[in-house]
Each structure stands twice: as structure tokens, then as C-alpha cells.
XYZ file of N, CA and C in Angstrom:
675
model
N 0.659 -1.692 0.201
C -0.160 0.057 -0.030
C 0.705 1.388 0.384
N 1.953 0.985 0.920
C 2.858 1.983 0.904
C 3.316 3.137 -1.569
N 3.347 1.658 -1.379
C 4.383 2.400 -2.582
C 3.276 2.740 -3.445
N 2.188 2.732 -3.653
C 0.726 3.163 -4.024
C 0.886 4.702 -3.769
N 0.444 4.623 -2.306
C 0.458 6.205 -2.298
C 1.757 7.066 -2.599
N 2.682 6.512 -2.464
C 3.856 7.190 -2.615
C 3.855 7.580 -3.809
N 3.672 6.944 -4.982
C 3.165 7.164 -6.259
C 1.429 8.220 -7.060
N 0.967 7.646 -5.786
C -0.417 8.501 -5.881
C 0.010 10.725 -5.357
N 1.034 10.981 -4.592
C 1.766 11.844 -3.853
C 2.543 13.083 -5.082
N 2.414 11.943 -6.082
C 3.184 13.254 -6.954
C 2.395 13.624 -8.057
N 2.327 15.348 -7.996
C 1.208 16.256 -8.738
C 1.696 15.986 -10.070
N 2.362 16.237 -10.623
C 3.182 15.754 -12.206
C 2.094 14.065 -12.817
N 2.424 12.838 -11.748
C 1.306 12.136 -12.224
C -0.182 12.077 -11.972
N -0.537 12.943 -11.316
C -1.884 13.247 -11.336
C -2.625 14.358 -12.489
N -1.377 15.160 -12.803
C -1.459 16.343 -13.648
C -1.339 15.116 -15.154
N -0.599 14.444 -14.939
C -0.815 13.098 -16.477
C -2.106 12.597 -16.282
N -2.624 12.028 -15.236
C -4.036 10.923 -14.986
C -4.816 11.802 -15.914
N -5.224 12.990 -14.984
C -6.255 14.041 -15.194
C -6.866 13.966 -16.721
N -5.355 14.532 -17.630
C -5.155 15.089 -18.783
C -5.904 13.956 -19.439
N -4.938 12.285 -18.988
C -5.130 10.781 -19.434
C -7.113 10.846 -19.227
N -7.610 11.261 -18.207
C -8.557 11.075 -17.808
C -10.221 11.393 -18.612
N -9.564 12.725 -18.888
C -10.626 13.896 -19.467
C -10.625 12.819 -21.307
N -9.639 12.441 -21.837
C -9.356 11.912 -22.865
C -10.476 10.540 -23.363
N -10.554 10.006 -21.742
C -11.255 8.171 -21.930
C -12.098 8.549 -21.754
N -13.262 9.987 -21.169
C -14.003 10.028 -20.492
C -15.274 10.444 -21.432
N -14.332 11.515 -22.634
C -14.984 12.322 -23.758
C -15.063 10.772 -25.243
N -14.193 9.917 -25.226
C -14.383 9.015 -25.988
C -15.323 7.455 -25.334
N -15.690 7.431 -23.931
C -16.346 6.730 -23.121
C -17.844 7.402 -23.744
N -18.128 8.746 -23.236
C -19.422 9.280 -23.245
C -19.681 9.087 -25.577
N -19.094 9.201 -26.207
C -19.117 9.325 -27.623
C -19.682 7.366 -28.217
N -18.961 6.858 -27.268
C -18.978 5.185 -27.211
C -20.790 5.517 -26.812
N -20.821 5.754 -25.445
C -22.426 5.778 -25.193
C -23.207 5.663 -26.456
N -23.120 7.348 -26.703
C -24.233 7.811 -28.054
C -24.104 7.130 -28.544
N -22.968 6.508 -29.024
C -23.181 5.456 -30.141
C -23.628 3.955 -30.526
N -23.037 3.800 -29.039
C -24.110 2.290 -28.916
C -25.893 2.446 -28.752
N -26.114 2.801 -27.815
C -27.010 3.268 -27.427
C -28.547 4.520 -27.683
N -27.839 5.193 -28.442
C -28.633 5.987 -29.418
C -28.856 7.295 -28.738
N -28.186 7.644 -27.777
C -28.341 9.155 -26.873
C -28.449 8.326 -25.713
N -29.040 9.417 -24.600
C -29.637 9.263 -23.244
C -30.924 9.051 -23.436
N -31.831 8.525 -22.521
C -32.975 8.144 -22.657
C -33.604 9.323 -22.368
N -33.210 9.631 -21.757
C -34.234 11.610 -21.297
C -34.249 12.306 -22.893
N -36.021 12.990 -22.856
C -35.701 13.860 -23.941
C -36.174 15.016 -22.992
N -36.303 15.330 -21.868
C -36.193 17.045 -22.294
C -35.934 17.077 -20.712
N -35.550 18.133 -20.032
C -34.631 18.858 -18.627
C -35.617 18.764 -17.399
N -36.898 18.475 -17.955
C -37.743 18.139 -17.340
C -37.752 16.699 -16.799
N -37.624 16.086 -17.368
C -37.267 14.725 -17.166
C -36.625 14.149 -16.183
N -35.008 15.012 -16.473
C -33.821 14.825 -16.207
C -34.060 15.285 -14.623
N -34.507 16.346 -14.672
C -34.497 17.194 -13.244
C -35.388 16.445 -12.501
N -36.779 15.449 -13.175
C -37.318 15.119 -11.896
C -36.728 13.417 -11.000
N -35.457 13.397 -12.075
C -34.424 12.052 -11.249
C -34.119 12.634 -10.232
N -33.299 13.768 -10.385
C -32.680 14.747 -8.944
C -33.228 14.048 -7.890
N -33.841 14.416 -7.755
C -33.787 13.448 -6.126
C -34.038 11.789 -6.085
N -34.048 11.178 -6.944
C -33.904 9.849 -6.943
C -32.621 9.435 -6.527
N -32.053 10.376 -7.802
C -30.356 10.421 -7.693
C -29.589 10.495 -6.440
N -30.346 11.638 -5.832
C -29.937 11.856 -4.087
C -30.218 10.640 -3.050
N -31.236 10.449 -3.758
C -31.380 8.888 -2.650
C -30.233 7.543 -2.768
N -30.102 7.573 -3.931
C -29.473 6.817 -3.912
C -27.435 6.880 -3.904
N -27.324 7.776 -3.920
C -25.745 8.805 -3.487
C -25.744 8.343 -1.361
N -27.310 8.514 -0.912
C -27.322 8.369 0.636
C -26.913 7.495 1.069
N -27.753 6.146 -0.281
C -27.805 4.368 -0.021
C -25.959 4.301 -0.070
N -25.183 4.665 -0.518
C -23.764 5.003 -0.823
C -23.149 5.435 0.183
N -23.373 6.445 0.659
C -23.193 7.382 2.450
C -23.008 6.404 3.234
N -23.921 5.664 3.145
C -24.060 4.425 4.279
C -23.253 3.713 4.719
N -23.207 3.146 2.839
C -21.909 2.242 3.176
C -20.487 2.864 3.389
N -20.663 3.517 2.633
C -19.567 4.333 2.632
C -19.184 4.611 4.297
N -19.832 4.796 5.253
C -19.465 4.906 7.067
C -19.646 3.241 6.925
N -19.903 2.656 6.876
C -19.621 1.102 7.235
C -17.972 0.684 7.354
N -17.836 1.472 6.216
C -16.028 1.178 6.362
C -15.573 1.903 6.609
N -15.960 3.783 7.101
C -14.784 3.735 8.029
C -14.959 3.477 9.318
N -14.492 2.659 9.410
C -14.230 2.614 10.778
C -13.862 3.340 11.672
N -13.111 4.197 11.863
C -13.155 5.040 12.654
C -13.755 6.556 12.612
N -14.458 6.272 11.924
C -15.651 7.472 11.738
C -14.537 8.481 11.464
N -13.579 9.083 10.783
C -13.100 10.536 10.952
C -13.565 10.675 9.623
N -13.926 10.525 8.355
C -14.970 11.173 7.209
C -14.300 10.568 6.154
N -12.772 9.167 6.348
C -11.825 8.531 5.097
C -12.060 7.524 5.432
N -11.955 6.689 4.538
C -11.629 5.337 4.029
C -10.021 5.037 4.059
N -9.087 4.102 3.711
C -7.757 4.243 3.569
C -8.074 2.748 2.107
N -7.064 2.845 1.609
C -6.782 1.891 0.420
C -7.416 1.022 1.037
N -7.375 0.446 1.470
C -7.754 -1.480 1.275
C -9.503 -1.597 2.204
N -10.076 -0.084 3.018
C -11.791 0.345 3.192
C -11.695 0.223 1.804
N -11.420 0.984 0.923
C -11.909 1.316 -0.573
C -11.439 -0.402 -1.687
N -10.562 -1.159 -1.429
C -10.952 -2.399 -1.674
C -12.150 -3.123 -1.639
N -12.821 -3.306 -0.236
C -13.600 -3.607 0.478
C -14.652 -2.952 -0.490
N -15.082 -2.250 -0.298
C -16.085 -1.502 -0.606
C -16.311 -1.706 -1.918
N -15.291 -1.842 -3.468
C -15.833 -1.973 -4.405
C -16.236 -4.229 -4.687
N -15.244 -4.623 -4.073
C -16.104 -6.080 -3.307
C -17.247 -5.891 -2.911
N -17.453 -4.830 -2.177
C -18.962 -5.630 -1.624
C -20.101 -4.838 -2.577
N -19.390 -4.180 -3.655
C -20.402 -3.317 -4.974
C -20.465 -4.774 -5.474
N -19.729 -5.819 -5.793
C -19.381 -6.827 -6.284
C -18.792 -6.066 -7.950
N -18.124 -5.004 -7.690
C -17.353 -4.262 -8.825
C -16.247 -5.359 -9.681
N -16.205 -5.431 -10.547
C -14.639 -6.330 -11.408
C -13.418 -5.126 -11.078
N -12.305 -5.324 -10.291
C -11.314 -4.261 -10.740
C -9.941 -5.290 -10.330
N -9.217 -3.825 -10.289
C -7.502 -4.369 -10.503
C -7.445 -3.319 -9.730
N -6.400 -3.518 -8.536
C -5.210 -2.318 -8.183
C -4.640 -1.494 -8.709
N -4.154 -1.538 -10.098
C -3.667 -0.658 -11.164
C -5.005 0.290 -11.274
N -6.182 -0.148 -11.484
C -7.159 0.713 -12.578
C -7.466 1.044 -11.203
N -7.742 0.998 -9.741
C -7.956 1.988 -8.650
C -7.169 3.248 -8.684
N -5.748 2.722 -8.450
C -5.019 3.703 -8.437
C -4.361 4.231 -9.777
N -5.355 4.137 -10.692
C -4.948 5.273 -11.991
C -6.067 6.271 -11.744
N -7.458 5.976 -11.311
C -8.534 6.951 -11.435
C -8.696 7.477 -10.117
N -7.864 6.965 -9.140
C -7.086 8.332 -8.105
C -5.950 8.966 -8.008
N -5.121 8.671 -8.764
C -4.210 10.003 -9.710
C -5.612 11.069 -9.971
N -5.873 10.830 -10.778
C -6.942 12.096 -11.771
C -8.340 12.346 -10.229
N -8.323 11.848 -9.573
C -9.506 12.563 -8.466
C -8.736 13.179 -7.044
N -7.671 13.404 -6.977
C -7.114 13.724 -5.421
C -7.108 15.334 -5.791
N -7.747 15.726 -4.507
C -8.344 17.498 -5.147
C -7.940 18.040 -3.933
N -7.138 17.672 -2.868
C -6.503 18.375 -1.260
C -5.181 18.155 -0.791
N -4.663 16.936 -1.702
C -3.035 16.438 -1.042
C -3.419 15.606 0.021
N -4.835 15.681 0.680
C -4.930 14.086 1.678
C -4.197 12.698 1.404
N -3.538 12.688 2.378
C -4.237 10.754 1.443
C -4.692 10.356 2.143
N -5.817 10.121 1.152
C -7.341 9.689 2.332
C -8.479 9.357 1.365
N -9.882 8.667 1.361
C -10.713 8.846 0.400
C -11.940 9.108 1.187
N -12.529 10.671 0.597
C -13.592 10.919 1.405
C -14.594 10.948 0.664
N -15.417 10.591 1.033
C -16.987 10.695 0.127
C -17.603 10.992 -0.971
N -16.797 12.080 -1.231
C -16.671 13.004 -2.576
C -15.976 11.970 -3.601
N -14.264 11.984 -2.930
C -13.958 10.856 -3.773
C -14.432 10.188 -4.641
N -14.848 9.461 -3.509
C -15.574 7.679 -3.788
C -16.127 7.337 -5.088
N -17.403 9.087 -4.643
C -18.835 9.220 -5.738
C -17.693 9.233 -7.219
N -16.866 10.086 -7.176
C -15.906 10.287 -8.322
C -15.044 8.990 -8.805
N -14.355 8.270 -8.121
C -13.963 7.134 -8.227
C -15.142 6.067 -9.186
N -16.084 5.984 -8.862
C -17.072 5.102 -9.237
C -17.990 5.432 -10.215
N -17.773 6.571 -10.360
C -18.844 7.298 -12.081
C -17.841 7.292 -12.725
N -16.631 8.029 -13.015
C -15.725 7.324 -13.677
C -15.191 5.972 -14.216
N -15.410 4.681 -12.955
C -15.461 3.183 -13.213
C -16.477 2.866 -14.316
N -17.745 3.255 -13.361
C -19.127 2.630 -14.505
C -19.173 3.551 -16.498
N -18.333 4.761 -16.193
C -18.493 5.219 -16.945
C -17.754 4.507 -18.311
N -16.013 4.232 -17.652
C -15.083 3.155 -18.489
C -15.216 2.064 -18.358
N -15.572 0.978 -17.789
C -15.812 -0.127 -17.893
C -17.262 -0.504 -18.400
N -17.144 -1.565 -19.608
C -18.056 -1.934 -20.614
C -19.444 -2.478 -19.390
N -18.242 -3.713 -18.821
C -19.331 -4.592 -18.110
C -18.546 -4.302 -16.137
N -19.233 -3.453 -15.257
C -18.301 -3.283 -14.400
C -18.594 -4.050 -13.543
N -19.820 -4.962 -13.229
C -19.830 -6.080 -12.040
C -19.669 -6.966 -12.547
N -19.547 -7.436 -11.271
C -18.933 -9.800 -11.181
C -20.087 -10.505 -11.419
N -21.591 -9.637 -11.553
C -23.075 -10.367 -11.721
C -23.413 -9.243 -11.593
N -25.220 -9.490 -11.916
C -25.678 -8.174 -11.492
C -25.860 -7.948 -10.391
N -25.914 -6.543 -10.380
C -25.767 -5.717 -8.540
C -26.549 -6.902 -7.539
N -27.434 -7.557 -7.797
C -27.666 -7.942 -6.663
C -28.602 -7.389 -5.727
N -28.226 -7.844 -4.760
C -28.938 -6.454 -3.704
C -28.493 -4.660 -3.702
N -27.669 -4.622 -4.513
C -27.723 -3.157 -4.498
C -27.750 -2.386 -5.926
N -29.375 -3.290 -6.815
C -29.713 -2.375 -8.317
C -29.639 -0.660 -7.337
N -29.158 -0.020 -6.798
C -29.798 1.517 -6.638
C -28.103 1.968 -6.801
N -27.406 1.134 -6.499
C -26.172 1.818 -6.760
C -26.214 1.750 -8.278
N -26.237 0.918 -9.111
C -25.795 0.323 -10.135
C -27.124 1.458 -11.078
N -27.955 1.688 -10.191
C -28.763 2.620 -11.078
C -28.698 3.696 -11.181
N -28.293 3.946 -9.993
C -27.220 6.004 -9.692
C -26.956 6.104 -10.463
N -25.298 5.328 -10.822
C -24.564 6.082 -11.450
C -25.084 5.252 -13.246
N -25.545 4.796 -13.708
C -25.976 5.143 -14.458
C -26.422 5.673 -14.887
N -28.424 6.604 -13.933
C -28.960 7.572 -14.491
C -27.323 8.567 -14.634
N -27.125 8.642 -13.318
C -25.628 10.032 -13.181
C -25.287 10.502 -14.376
N -24.624 9.158 -15.815
C -24.499 9.423 -17.028
C -24.900 9.359 -18.216
N -25.871 8.722 -17.959
C -27.270 9.884 -19.094
C -28.073 11.256 -18.956
N -27.912 11.364 -17.765
C -28.378 13.075 -17.367
C -27.063 13.743 -18.374
N -25.729 13.449 -17.173
C -24.686 14.389 -18.416
C -24.716 13.817 -19.943
N -24.624 13.039 -20.014
C -25.274 12.395 -22.081
C -26.018 13.661 -22.188
N -27.432 13.571 -21.663
C -28.172 14.431 -22.617
C -27.820 15.554 -22.417
N -26.649 16.326 -21.084
C -26.765 17.702 -21.848
C -25.275 18.013 -22.052
N -24.387 17.027 -22.379
C -23.122 16.931 -23.222
C -23.600 17.452 -24.693
N -23.974 18.349 -25.140
C -24.696 17.984 -26.928
C -23.621 16.732 -27.875
N -22.755 18.371 -27.263
C -21.732 18.021 -28.750
C -20.557 16.541 -27.950
N -20.823 15.810 -27.215
C -20.441 15.117 -27.047
C -18.492 15.402 -26.362
N -18.507 16.139 -25.866
C -16.545 16.475 -26.042
C -16.429 16.248 -24.548
N -17.107 15.503 -23.672
C -17.255 15.901 -22.318
C -17.622 16.724 -21.285
N -17.771 17.608 -21.513
C -17.958 19.256 -20.559
C -19.572 19.627 -21.391
N -19.849 20.176 -20.399
C -21.521 20.673 -20.355
C -21.033 22.239 -20.437
N -21.616 23.048 -21.514
C -21.439 24.860 -21.419
C -22.815 25.561 -21.407
N -23.175 26.846 -21.149
C -24.323 27.008 -20.802
C -25.177 26.823 -22.436
N -24.143 27.201 -23.012
C -25.495 26.996 -24.553
C -25.584 25.298 -24.467
N -24.931 24.328 -24.279
C -25.353 23.129 -24.327
C -26.877 23.624 -23.517
N -26.826 23.907 -22.213
C -28.282 23.827 -20.833
C -29.340 24.530 -21.921
N -28.550 25.657 -22.610
C -29.943 26.282 -22.873
C -30.678 25.635 -24.158
N -29.875 24.656 -24.749
C -30.031 23.843 -25.680
C -31.298 22.870 -25.211
N -30.417 22.096 -24.485
C -30.983 21.192 -24.200
C -32.642 21.271 -23.160
N -33.388 23.190 -22.369
C -33.791 23.334 -21.668
C -35.035 23.692 -23.693
N -34.253 23.991 -24.871
C -35.385 24.861 -25.462
C -36.147 23.239 -26.996
N -35.293 21.946 -26.370
C -35.618 20.832 -27.366
C -36.236 19.972 -26.978
N -37.198 20.735 -25.692
C -38.264 19.121 -25.464
C -39.238 19.168 -26.560
N -40.051 18.007 -26.421
C -41.106 17.578 -27.284
C -42.268 18.811 -26.991
N -43.122 19.018 -28.428
C -44.192 20.258 -27.806
C -45.151 19.999 -26.620
N -45.052 19.038 -26.568
C -45.955 18.080 -25.279
C -45.245 18.046 -23.706
N -44.340 18.576 -24.417
C -42.884 18.806 -22.706
C -42.417 19.750 -22.472
N -43.183 20.641 -23.555
C -41.886 22.050 -22.643
C -41.614 22.956 -21.250
N -40.468 22.811 -21.005
C -39.734 23.334 -20.174
C -40.415 24.587 -19.385
N -41.523 25.052 -18.535
C -41.812 25.728 -17.645
C -40.889 26.663 -17.025
N -40.987 28.281 -17.379
C -39.836 29.386 -16.825
C -39.564 28.467 -15.175
N -40.237 28.116 -14.462
C -39.695 27.390 -13.452
C -38.392 26.297 -13.333
N -39.292 25.844 -14.465
C -37.611 24.904 -14.634
C -36.155 25.131 -15.562
N -36.697 26.430 -16.696
C -35.601 27.002 -16.873
C -34.765 27.764 -15.888
N -35.889 28.116 -14.950
C -35.185 28.849 -13.656
C -34.240 27.586 -12.688
N -34.913 26.630 -13.084
C -34.175 25.968 -12.311
C -32.606 25.044 -12.683
N -33.242 24.595 -13.626
C -31.711 24.167 -14.695
C -30.764 25.460 -14.627
N -30.534 26.526 -15.007
C -29.949 27.673 -14.294
C -28.993 27.476 -13.813
N -29.566 27.453 -12.561
C -29.266 28.036 -11.235
C -28.093 26.111 -10.414
N -28.869 25.283 -11.238
C -28.366 23.821 -11.272
C -26.009 24.459 -12.197
N -26.979 25.082 -12.987
C -25.969 24.842 -13.869
C -24.566 26.000 -13.520
N -25.248 26.704 -13.011
C -24.000 27.531 -11.807
C -23.867 27.079 -10.004
N -24.452 26.053 -9.975
C -23.911 25.064 -8.962
C -22.720 24.437 -9.295
N -23.204 23.729 -10.616
C -22.166 22.636 -10.820
C -20.787 23.255 -11.175
N -21.036 24.536 -11.879
C -19.846 24.800 -12.696
C -18.701 25.846 -11.299
N -18.345 24.723 -10.698
C -17.814 25.105 -9.254
C -16.498 25.863 -9.577
N -15.209 26.115 -10.588
C -15.051 26.710 -10.802
C -15.214 28.396 -12.072
N -16.003 27.922 -11.879
C -16.799 29.393 -12.642
C -16.234 29.843 -13.867
N -15.894 28.647 -14.758
C -15.551 29.194 -16.410
C -16.125 28.802 -17.425
N -17.295 28.919 -17.260
C -18.302 28.461 -18.100
C -18.959 27.307 -18.593
N -17.479 26.557 -18.226
C -18.461 24.815 -18.512
C -18.487 24.098 -17.621
N -19.317 22.373 -17.702
C -19.155 21.771 -16.356
C -18.548 20.031 -17.248
N -17.297 20.028 -16.086
C -16.849 18.510 -16.538
C -17.434 17.348 -15.776
N -16.910 15.933 -15.698
C -18.040 15.151 -15.343
C -17.675 15.091 -14.103
N -16.012 15.424 -13.502
C -15.760 15.647 -12.654
C -16.646 16.327 -11.232
N -16.960 17.782 -12.145
C -17.650 18.215 -11.594
C -19.793 18.310 -10.881
N -20.146 17.537 -11.990
C -21.272 17.483 -12.077
C -21.504 16.563 -11.509
N -20.190 15.047 -10.607
C -20.454 14.024 -9.890
C -20.856 14.894 -8.673
N -19.618 15.726 -8.269
C -19.164 16.395 -7.593
C -20.788 17.453 -6.607
N -20.769 17.981 -7.341
C -22.286 18.253 -7.727
C -23.087 17.751 -6.442
N -23.613 16.322 -7.027
C -24.338 15.621 -5.900
C -24.189 15.264 -4.649
N -22.684 15.253 -4.320
C -22.369 15.052 -3.240
C -22.764 16.044 -2.682
N -22.355 17.185 -2.947
C -22.793 18.862 -2.190
C -24.045 19.237 -1.799
N -25.631 18.407 -2.771
C -26.476 18.953 -2.608
C -26.872 17.673 -1.641
N -26.506 16.621 -1.521
C -26.503 15.394 0.193
C -26.631 16.148 1.348
N -24.904 17.092 1.766
C -25.124 17.771 2.293
C -26.014 18.893 2.860
N -26.095 19.355 1.432
C -27.189 20.562 1.597
C -29.137 19.795 2.312
N -29.460 19.161 2.142
C -30.243 18.439 1.889
C -30.517 17.540 3.394
N -29.284 17.147 3.794
C -29.204 16.997 5.035
C -29.262 17.915 5.915
N -28.627 18.699 6.346
C -28.902 20.112 6.764
C -30.374 20.578 6.909
N -30.857 20.305 5.890
C -32.786 20.793 6.322
C -33.348 19.423 6.802
N -33.096 18.364 7.495
C -33.762 17.652 7.889
C -33.334 17.068 8.887
């Protein structure tokens, strides 16, 4: 484990991994569109209606995370990460996890918090054609949650470059079938969500920012319960 953590601590390694991962994400999005004819969502309304369900699925994942966070410090170690992947019946190798971790490192700390786990699982579900050892079994909500997150991103990423920009968000709002035209409230919600997801305020949303936004919304919802 020490060798893995030592390699992951290199900023250059993280930079290269992040750049390579972005290319792989873009290619995987295009493959998904080609294989399945695009996203199952037909309108921004239909996509936004799934958000509460997605948040519930991620809350379920957070419960699993807490179960493996033995000392309750908000992070898990490498071995506990491997145990979670095994618990979820995911097919993986240590090298695959190490490569993904390189790209999701955000704060320089040696540990995996819940946000990093969501990133790892989101990328893993996108990049692996058959991520599960078998069907998800007793955990279908986890598989469905990440598949829906990917479908939502594909729906908004109109040009398939791995980013969502403001123009694409506006296009998604406008292109609904005549019977599903978005209301002003929906448009306002969609644009507010865009602002919340655009963490670095550069005018476009990466898949990483998209996933991290949902981890923040979980925390907000919990604060009001």
C-alpha cells in the first residue's frame, strides 16, 4: 500500500492522469451515445425529476461508506476502498483504482472521502463496459444511480466533448417535445443548477464537477432534515 500512496503523491502524476482521464471520458461518452442512441431523457424536465432519486441513491452509498469508515473520521484507506468495491460486486484491479485515484486527488490528503468515492465510482461505471462481477444483486439502486448520472450528463453534453457549457444547457431546455415544453420555473432551476455545478466558474462543467455537485446537494438536504 505504501508504494501506491507514494506514487499517488506526485503532482505530475496527477496532472498526467487527469489529462488522460478527460480524453477517456470524452471517448467513453461518445461510445455510449453510439451504442445506445444517446440518453433516454427527452427533456430537461424529465432529467430534473430524477434528481431527488439520484440524491437518495447517493445517500444509500454514503451509508455504505460510513460502514467501511471504521474510525469514523470521514475517510477510508486503500484497503477499505478495495473492500467497498468488492462489496458492490465490481470487477477491478489495484492498477485501475490507482489510476482513477490519481485523477480524483483534490486536496493533497492521503485518504478517500465520500466525494472521492463518488468520483471513483462515477468514472468506473462510465469507463468499464461490464463493471459488475454479476448483476448488482441486493444493491440495484447503486448501479442505477450511476447509470442515470451518466445518462443525465450525456443528455446535456450535446457535442460529446466531455463538458457541458451554458449554450448546451439552453439547448437542452429548448429542445423538449411540444407536449413537454419546459416551464419558466424549470428553466430557472436548470440554470441555477448549472451555476452550482460550475465549480471553477469557467463556463463549462466537467463530469467531475457534475458528480461533485450531487455530493454537495446531499449535504445541503441533510442540513434541512
